[in-house]
Amino acid sequence: MKIGITIGDINGISPEIIIKALSDARILKSFTPVIYGSYKVMSYHKNIVKDSAVSFHSITSGKQAIANKINLVNCWDENINITLGKATAEGGKYAYISLDRALQDIKDGSIDAIVTAPINKYAMQLANFPFPGHTEYFTHSDDAKQSLMLMVSDALKVALVTNHVPLSQVSKTITKELIIEKLKILNKTLIEDFDLERPVISVLGLNPHASDDSVIGDEEEKIIRPAIIEAKKQGIIAAGPYPADGFFGSSLWKKSDAVLAMYHDQGLIPFKSLSFGNGTNVTAGLSFIRTSPDHGTAYDIAGNNEADESSMIQAIHAAVDIVKNRKEYFASRENALVRREKQSAGIHD
């Protein structure tokens, strides 16, 4: 199994957490890592990570990756300026190049999944990156009608109806059709990628107290509840809308397999309060597998050898597990189809 890892922002902690995550030789027993970046840049950051025994095997494509080695696709050869702790156009440019090369390789089957190290949105804008973030970039590049931002930890799974949308535009963006589409994607990924046969999904309201029967807004009654009802008709086990504060405060979330939140902070504040540093961002709804750590570039500690690699390790393990689960799911479906065809033809094993 080949797991691609993009270099992220070269001025932040991204290369550091990659090096630290791959420092334990035992990790190579479960997959073959393929870093997309630069040998020179990774060597620079390796000097920051004291006592690291990591060595890189340079290749030009994921197809050339060798098992039991940390493979590195050299995406550029030129010398570049590393400005630790600062958002620069150069940092955004090379993060973009890394993403593009990894995307090419996963599309042609050279790797099995992509793990993206953190990028800085301002640096990406300086480099003319035309998307708000990773999720939107991969969704567009995959020609996907819709995707889903899903935060995953051992304790909790939270998905979002809207991603990087200004709060002033959230209520205008949310529609019955959008919620139904997000519920379909969430239900599908819980079954195929997380091995849950009949997942239970809790849906949050948009307004305080889930509007108190339309006293505080009416999106719950006009949009969210009708979407839940329609999703149930399509076989999805969904409930709500729940007031977000009471839902998490009363630990009702523990009775669900996943939670669908209406907007970014509504879902990510409780998620990161419960799971920060041990969570994974999964982009569901794509034709390929993409995960990432649940944190940013942490410019304030870049170059100090203080970055915690736990979330990067979780993101890598999540990618490995999803690859396995998805293969097992489709193999199981194929076997069931063959059995049904045999039975209909009167053939018995």
Coordinates of C-alpha atoms in Angstrom, one line a residue, residues 141-321:
S141 CA -9.9 18.4 -9.4
D142 CA -11.9 15.2 -9.0
D143 CA -14.9 16.7 -10.8
A144 CA -17.0 15.7 -7.8
K145 CA -20.5 17.1 -7.6
Q146 CA -20.2 17.4 -3.9
S147 CA -17.7 16.4 -1.1
L148 CA -17.8 16.3 2.7
M149 CA -15.4 17.6 5.3
L150 CA -15.4 14.9 8.0
M151 CA -13.4 15.2 11.2
V152 CA -12.6 11.8 12.8
S153 CA -11.2 10.7 16.1
D154 CA -11.6 7.5 18.2
A155 CA -14.3 9.3 20.2
L156 CA -16.2 11.4 17.7
K157 CA -17.0 11.9 14.0
V158 CA -18.2 15.4 12.9
A159 CA -19.1 16.3 9.3
L160 CA -20.0 19.8 8.0
V161 CA -22.7 21.0 5.7
T162 CA -20.7 24.2 4.9
N163 CA -16.9 24.4 5.0
H164 CA -15.0 27.6 4.7
V165 CA -18.0 29.9 4.3
P166 CA -18.2 33.3 6.1
L167 CA -20.8 33.1 8.9
S168 CA -22.8 35.8 7.3
Q169 CA -23.4 33.5 4.3
V170 CA -24.1 30.2 6.1
S171 CA -27.9 30.5 6.3
K172 CA -28.0 31.5 2.6
T173 CA -25.9 28.5 1.6
I174 CA -27.8 25.8 3.5
T175 CA -30.6 24.2 1.5
K176 CA -32.7 21.1 1.9
E177 CA -31.0 19.6 -1.1
L178 CA -27.5 20.3 0.2
I179 CA -28.2 18.7 3.6
I180 CA -29.6 15.6 1.9
E181 CA -26.6 15.3 -0.3
K182 CA -24.2 15.7 2.6
L183 CA -26.2 13.0 4.6
K184 CA -25.9 10.6 1.6
I185 CA -22.1 11.1 1.4
L186 CA -21.7 10.8 5.2
N187 CA -23.8 7.6 5.3
K188 CA -21.9 6.1 2.4
T189 CA -18.4 6.8 3.8
L190 CA -19.4 5.5 7.3
I191 CA -20.5 2.2 5.6
E192 CA -17.7 1.8 3.1
D193 CA -14.7 3.5 4.8
F194 CA -15.5 3.0 8.5
D195 CA -17.1 -0.4 8.4
L196 CA -20.4 0.6 10.0
E197 CA -23.3 -1.5 8.7
R198 CA -26.2 0.8 9.8
P199 CA -24.7 4.1 11.0
V200 CA -26.7 6.5 13.2
I201 CA -26.3 10.2 12.3
S202 CA -27.3 13.1 14.5
V203 CA -28.1 16.4 12.7
L204 CA -27.6 19.7 14.5
G205 CA -29.8 22.8 14.1
L206 CA -28.6 26.1 12.8
N207 CA -30.0 28.5 15.4
P208 CA -29.7 28.7 19.2
H209 CA -31.9 26.0 20.8
A210 CA -32.6 24.7 17.3
S211 CA -34.9 27.7 16.9
D212 CA -37.3 26.8 19.7
D213 CA -40.1 25.9 17.3
S214 CA -39.3 28.8 14.9
V215 CA -39.1 31.4 17.7
I216 CA -35.4 32.0 16.9
G217 CA -35.2 31.6 13.2
D218 CA -37.1 29.1 10.9
E219 CA -34.3 27.2 9.1
E220 CA -34.9 24.1 11.3
E221 CA -38.6 23.8 10.3
K222 CA -38.3 24.9 6.7
I223 CA -35.0 23.3 5.7
I224 CA -33.3 21.0 8.1
R225 CA -36.2 18.9 9.4
P226 CA -37.6 18.3 5.9
A227 CA -34.1 17.2 4.8
I228 CA -33.9 14.7 7.7
I229 CA -37.4 13.3 6.8
E230 CA -36.4 12.8 3.2
A231 CA -33.1 11.2 4.1
K232 CA -35.0 8.7 6.3
K233 CA -37.2 7.8 3.4
Q234 CA -34.0 7.0 1.5
G235 CA -32.8 4.6 4.2
I236 CA -30.5 6.8 6.1
I237 CA -30.8 6.6 9.9
A238 CA -30.8 10.3 10.8
A239 CA -32.2 12.2 13.8
G240 CA -32.6 15.9 14.8
P241 CA -32.3 18.8 14.5
Y242 CA -30.6 19.0 17.9
P243 CA -29.5 22.2 19.7
A244 CA -25.7 22.2 19.4
D245 CA -24.9 23.3 22.9
G246 CA -27.2 20.8 24.7
F247 CA -26.3 18.0 22.3
F248 CA -22.6 18.1 23.2
G249 CA -23.1 19.3 26.8
S250 CA -25.4 16.4 27.6
S251 CA -23.1 13.8 25.9
L252 CA -25.9 12.9 23.5
W253 CA -23.2 12.7 20.8
K254 CA -21.9 9.5 22.4
K255 CA -25.0 7.7 21.1
S256 CA -24.4 8.6 17.5
D257 CA -21.9 7.2 14.9
A258 CA -21.5 10.7 13.4
V259 CA -22.8 14.2 13.7
L260 CA -23.7 16.6 10.9
A261 CA -23.1 20.2 11.8
M262 CA -24.3 23.1 9.8
Y263 CA -21.1 25.2 9.8
H264 CA -17.4 25.1 10.5
D265 CA -17.1 26.3 14.1
Q266 CA -20.3 24.6 15.2
G267 CA -18.7 21.3 14.5
L268 CA -15.0 21.9 14.9
I269 CA -15.1 23.7 18.3
P270 CA -16.5 20.6 20.1
F271 CA -14.5 18.3 18.0
K272 CA -11.2 20.0 18.8
S273 CA -12.1 20.4 22.4
L274 CA -12.5 16.7 22.7
S275 CA -9.9 15.4 20.2
F276 CA -7.3 18.1 19.4
G277 CA -4.0 16.6 18.3
N278 CA -5.6 13.2 17.8
G279 CA -8.0 14.0 15.1
T280 CA -8.0 13.5 11.3
N281 CA -9.7 15.5 8.6
V282 CA -11.2 13.1 5.9
T283 CA -12.5 14.4 2.6
A284 CA -15.5 12.1 1.8
G285 CA -17.3 11.9 -1.5
L286 CA -14.1 11.8 -3.7
S287 CA -13.1 9.0 -6.0
F288 CA -9.9 8.7 -4.0
I289 CA -8.9 8.8 -0.3
R290 CA -7.6 12.0 1.3
T291 CA -6.8 12.6 5.0
S292 CA -4.9 15.3 6.9
P293 CA -4.0 16.3 10.5
D294 CA -6.6 18.4 12.4
H295 CA -4.3 21.4 12.9
G296 CA -2.6 24.2 10.9
T297 CA 1.0 25.3 10.1
A298 CA 1.7 26.5 13.7
Y299 CA 4.1 29.3 12.5
D300 CA 4.7 30.3 16.1
I301 CA 6.7 27.1 16.8
A302 CA 8.2 26.4 13.4
G303 CA 11.9 25.5 13.5
N304 CA 11.9 24.9 17.3
N305 CA 11.5 21.1 17.2
E306 CA 8.4 21.5 19.3
A307 CA 5.7 20.2 16.9
D308 CA 3.6 17.2 18.0
E309 CA 3.3 14.6 15.2
S310 CA 0.3 12.8 16.8
S311 CA -2.3 14.1 14.5
M312 CA -0.1 13.4 11.4
I313 CA 0.3 9.8 12.6
Q314 CA -3.5 9.5 13.1
A315 CA -4.0 10.9 9.6
I316 CA -1.7 8.3 8.1
H317 CA -3.2 5.4 10.0
A318 CA -6.7 6.6 9.0
A319 CA -5.7 6.6 5.3
V320 CA -4.3 3.1 5.7
D321 CA -7.5 1.9 7.5

